[in-house]
Amino acid sequence: MSRLKDTGFAYYDLKKQLQYEDLEKDLQQLTLAFDHLPIDEYAPHLNRYRRYARAIIMPKTYDIQWLPESTVNKKSYYEYFQGSFNPEYTGEYRRFPSLKKETMNNRLLEKIIRFDFKETFWMREDALMPFHAGVHFVKLQVDDEGEEAVSSPNNLHQDGEPFTFAHLIKRHNIQGGWNAISHPANRGKMPEDINKADMKASFYLEEPLESYGVYDPLVTHYVSKVKTGEKQGPGERCAILIDFQPTVIANPDEVRSMRGNTTEMVFV
């Protein structure tokens, strides 16, 4: 039985489920990657830091191939688009700094991507083509008492990709970072504004590689603001978010490159 397929939500402990000899070494490398995340330039006041990369993964073989980055002012980026699903950036492309090559080549990251993908399920026609994987490294960091770090969007939401998985890498000296799972009807609401009976799950991710996955059509999800904890010094919550969507043969009426506006088109 798949809890993800039945309820739209599943919890995982990948430290137990992905055991291999060098796991701790590879986890340490991923943890260090969060020390060098740039500020999210779309919300520099919200104490959010991130990098992003895009890959394709093949059905059956599970081969992973990282897609080429865009280069702007000699810096590497990947584009990200959620259509209408993020009310803070409706219809807006965002450009995030790319993951470092050594991070993309990390064996634990590849195992996480494959694990997540094997949890997904698709219509037969969707499964004829490679699948797109978006890999976000997101850190919520607070340096001083009274500061808050905020995820986006800051409400119960859906992402617009069929599947999203969240993997905690580090949680240090913070309050908050509470996760909530509810029904699609509560999209756009705050957890405190819905009936308790509508809360499908609520929990904290506390240990490295504690994880959860959602099937977007069946649920909404949320993570609360982060504040400094009881110890002196800064606090942070570091997580890897991985989403999946199919690369189907699209309806010609919905493909922007079929609209004839060649002035905005580029060669590949």
Tab-separated table of N, CA and C in Angstrom, residues 2 22 29 34 42 70 88 93 146 153 155 161 173-174 194 205-206 213 217 226 239-240 243 248 263 266:
chain	number	residue	atom	x	y	z
A	2	SER	N	0.515	2.250	-0.786
A	2	SER	CA	1.232	3.512	-0.825
A	2	SER	C	0.415	4.580	-0.112
A	22	ASP	N	28.870	5.145	2.889
A	22	ASP	CA	29.351	6.525	2.958
A	22	ASP	C	28.229	7.548	3.124
A	29	GLN	N	28.646	16.558	3.179
A	29	GLN	CA	28.899	17.407	2.017
A	29	GLN	C	27.659	18.215	1.649
A	34	PHE	N	24.874	24.133	2.185
A	34	PHE	CA	23.939	25.160	2.652
A	34	PHE	C	24.662	26.374	3.243
A	42	TYR	N	14.509	37.549	-4.628
A	42	TYR	CA	13.105	37.931	-4.795
A	42	TYR	C	12.465	38.307	-3.457
A	70	SER	N	21.349	28.458	-17.458
A	70	SER	CA	21.432	29.727	-18.170
A	70	SER	C	22.581	30.531	-17.573
A	88	GLU	N	2.355	34.819	-4.549
A	88	GLU	CA	3.348	35.874	-4.393
A	88	GLU	C	4.085	36.158	-5.703
A	93	TYR	N	8.261	34.120	-13.952
A	93	TYR	CA	9.454	33.284	-13.917
A	93	TYR	C	10.417	33.856	-12.883
A	146	GLY	N	14.169	38.253	17.425
A	146	GLY	CA	13.148	39.110	16.816
A	146	GLY	C	13.059	38.975	15.311
A	153	PRO	N	4.936	30.081	-0.699
A	153	PRO	CA	4.116	31.119	-0.080
A	153	PRO	C	3.830	30.801	1.391
A	155	ASN	N	1.396	30.255	3.393
A	155	ASN	CA	0.042	29.788	3.689
A	155	ASN	C	-0.069	28.337	3.221
A	161	GLU	N	3.278	21.389	-9.283
A	161	GLU	CA	3.889	20.158	-9.774
A	161	GLU	C	3.147	18.982	-9.141
A	173	ASN	N	18.989	25.561	16.457
A	173	ASN	CA	18.687	26.743	17.270
A	173	ASN	C	17.546	27.585	16.687
A	174	ILE	N	16.440	26.942	16.417
A	174	ILE	CA	15.276	27.689	15.911
A	174	ILE	C	14.011	27.297	16.664
A	194	ILE	N	-8.418	27.259	9.873
A	194	ILE	CA	-9.223	26.150	9.384
A	194	ILE	C	-9.689	25.289	10.552
A	205	LEU	N	9.895	18.411	11.287
A	205	LEU	CA	11.055	17.643	10.856
A	205	LEU	C	12.217	18.103	11.728
A	206	GLU	N	12.841	17.168	12.436
A	206	GLU	CA	13.850	17.551	13.426
A	206	GLU	C	15.219	16.944	13.173
A	213	GLY	N	6.477	13.601	1.585
A	213	GLY	CA	6.100	13.840	0.199
A	213	GLY	C	4.627	14.140	0.103
A	217	PRO	N	-2.498	17.263	-6.124
A	217	PRO	CA	-3.948	17.398	-6.286
A	217	PRO	C	-4.766	17.040	-5.052
A	226	VAL	N	10.255	30.838	10.920
A	226	VAL	CA	11.344	30.406	11.795
A	226	VAL	C	11.864	31.608	12.577
A	239	ALA	N	16.711	22.622	4.069
A	239	ALA	CA	15.937	21.528	3.495
A	239	ALA	C	16.144	21.463	1.991
A	240	ILE	N	16.075	20.248	1.468
A	240	ILE	CA	16.062	20.008	0.028
A	240	ILE	C	14.625	19.727	-0.385
A	243	ASP	N	10.732	18.403	-6.738
A	243	ASP	CA	9.427	18.251	-7.380
A	243	ASP	C	9.575	17.508	-8.698
A	248	VAL	N	5.489	15.486	-21.155
A	248	VAL	CA	4.591	14.851	-22.123
A	248	VAL	C	4.647	15.573	-23.462
A	263	THR	N	10.127	36.782	-32.539
A	263	THR	CA	11.046	37.763	-31.964
A	263	THR	C	11.443	37.389	-30.540
A	266	VAL	N	14.302	31.614	-29.129
A	266	VAL	CA	15.751	31.448	-29.114
A	266	VAL	C	16.119	30.104	-29.732
